Short mmCIF file of C-alpha atoms in Angstrom, two decimals:
data_model
loop_
_atom_site.label_atom_id
_atom_site.label_comp_id
_atom_site.label_asym_id
_atom_site.label_seq_id
_atom_site.Cartn_x
_atom_site.Cartn_y
_atom_site.Cartn_z
CA MET S 1 -11.51 -5.45 -8.29
CA LEU S 2 -10.23 -3.18 -5.63
CA ASP S 3 -10.40 -4.67 -2.06
CA LEU S 4 -10.61 -1.42 -0.16
CA HIS S 5 -10.97 -3.22 3.21
CA SER S 6 -7.70 -5.11 2.73
CA ILE S 7 -5.81 -2.03 1.41
CA ILE S 8 -6.82 0.11 4.34
CA LEU S 9 -6.24 -2.75 6.85
CA SER S 10 -2.76 -3.57 5.51
CA LEU S 11 -1.49 -0.02 4.61
CA SER S 12 -3.35 1.85 7.45
CA TYR S 13 -3.32 5.69 7.11
CA PHE S 14 -0.95 5.53 4.12
CA GLY S 15 -3.58 3.42 2.38
CA ILE S 16 -6.28 5.91 3.20
CA PHE S 17 -3.99 8.68 1.88
CA ILE S 18 -3.18 6.98 -1.42
CA LEU S 19 -6.99 5.93 -1.99
CA MET S 20 -8.04 9.43 -1.35
CA ILE S 21 -5.49 10.92 -3.75
CA ILE S 22 -6.83 8.60 -6.42
CA ASN S 23 -10.40 9.53 -5.43
CA GLY S 24 -9.59 13.25 -5.57
CA ALA S 25 -8.04 12.90 -9.04
CA ILE S 26 -10.36 10.43 -10.78
CA ASN S 27 -13.28 9.94 -8.34
CA ILE S 28 -12.72 6.14 -8.07
CA PRO S 29 -13.36 4.74 -5.49
CA SER S 30 -16.19 6.80 -3.96
CA SER S 31 -15.10 8.89 -0.94
CA GLN S 32 -18.29 7.97 0.75
CA ILE S 33 -17.49 4.33 0.61
CA LEU S 34 -13.88 4.95 1.68
CA TYR S 35 -15.00 6.99 4.71
CA LEU S 36 -17.56 4.33 5.56
CA ILE S 37 -14.85 1.73 5.72
CA VAL S 38 -12.57 4.02 7.57
CA GLY S 39 -15.36 4.63 10.03
CA TYR S 40 -15.78 0.98 10.56
CA PHE S 41 -12.07 0.72 11.41
CA VAL S 42 -12.19 3.81 13.77
CA ALA S 43 -15.27 2.35 15.49
CA THR S 44 -13.50 -1.05 16.04
CA GLY S 45 -10.36 0.70 17.27
CA LYS S 46 -8.07 -0.42 14.45
CA LEU S 47 -7.67 3.28 13.45
CA SER S 48 -7.80 6.55 15.30
CA PHE S 49 -10.23 9.19 14.20
CA LEU S 50 -7.98 12.26 13.82
CA PRO S 51 -5.21 10.71 11.82
CA ALA S 52 -7.65 9.00 9.50
CA MET S 53 -9.49 12.30 9.01
CA ILE S 54 -6.27 14.16 8.33
CA PHE S 55 -4.72 11.60 5.93
CA GLY S 56 -8.05 11.30 4.10
CA SER S 57 -8.57 15.04 3.81
CA VAL S 58 -5.02 15.80 2.67
CA GLY S 59 -5.06 12.91 0.22
CA ASN S 60 -8.30 14.10 -1.31
CA ALA S 61 -7.02 17.73 -1.52
CA ILE S 62 -3.82 16.54 -3.23
CA GLY S 63 -5.92 14.51 -5.80
CA ASN S 64 -8.12 17.58 -6.44
CA PHE S 65 -5.09 19.65 -7.01
CA ILE S 66 -3.56 17.19 -9.40
CA ILE S 67 -6.71 17.16 -11.57
CA TYR S 68 -7.04 21.00 -11.25
CA SER S 69 -3.31 21.34 -12.45
CA LEU S 70 -3.94 19.08 -15.38
CA VAL S 71 -7.13 20.76 -16.55
CA TYR S 72 -5.47 24.20 -16.01
CA LYS S 73 -2.45 23.15 -18.04
CA TYR S 74 -4.15 21.06 -20.80
CA GLY S 75 -7.63 22.49 -20.93
CA LYS S 76 -11.12 21.12 -20.82
CA GLN S 77 -10.13 18.37 -23.25
CA ILE S 78 -8.45 16.34 -20.47
CA ALA S 79 -11.52 16.46 -18.27
CA THR S 80 -13.88 15.38 -21.11
CA LYS S 81 -11.61 12.62 -22.18
CA TYR S 82 -10.28 11.10 -18.91
CA LEU S 83 -12.95 12.10 -16.36
CA TYR S 84 -15.93 11.53 -18.60
CA VAL S 85 -17.26 15.02 -17.92
CA LYS S 86 -19.41 16.53 -20.73
CA GLU S 87 -18.36 19.68 -22.35
CA GLU S 88 -21.78 21.20 -21.61
CA THR S 89 -21.37 20.39 -17.95
CA LEU S 90 -18.05 22.22 -17.79
CA THR S 91 -19.39 25.25 -19.66
CA LYS S 92 -22.44 25.47 -17.31
CA LEU S 93 -20.12 25.21 -14.23
CA HIS S 94 -17.82 27.79 -15.59
CA LYS S 95 -20.67 30.21 -16.15
CA GLU S 96 -22.05 29.67 -12.68
CA PHE S 97 -18.58 30.20 -11.13
CA GLU S 98 -18.04 33.41 -13.09
CA GLY S 99 -21.41 34.71 -12.02
CA LYS S 100 -21.27 33.81 -8.29
CA GLY S 101 -17.50 33.79 -7.75
CA LEU S 102 -15.64 32.03 -5.07
CA TRP S 103 -18.72 31.55 -2.89
CA PHE S 104 -20.14 29.19 -5.44
CA LEU S 105 -17.76 26.56 -4.11
CA TYR S 106 -19.37 26.55 -0.72
CA ILE S 107 -22.94 26.40 -1.92
#
């Protein structure tokens, strides 16, 4: 099992960065849990808020870009096989995105 507390404590901001890349790509571990642990370390003074936020955000964006690139290159099959997303869900999201455009991402 992943000991997130130890990883973040020992690797500091780099640990946050790596965990958020993994989270962005495969959604494990949950970003809410990661930020809760990071928030604890910020509150206790072991980490600073701004670097933690930057490393977490950039890591998550890179993870999202990785999965986006893979799905773009290899198609929906990779999402249904490795991310356990149903084909129907992808089709529904695609239709919503086509109908509402870029603003759909912010709703």
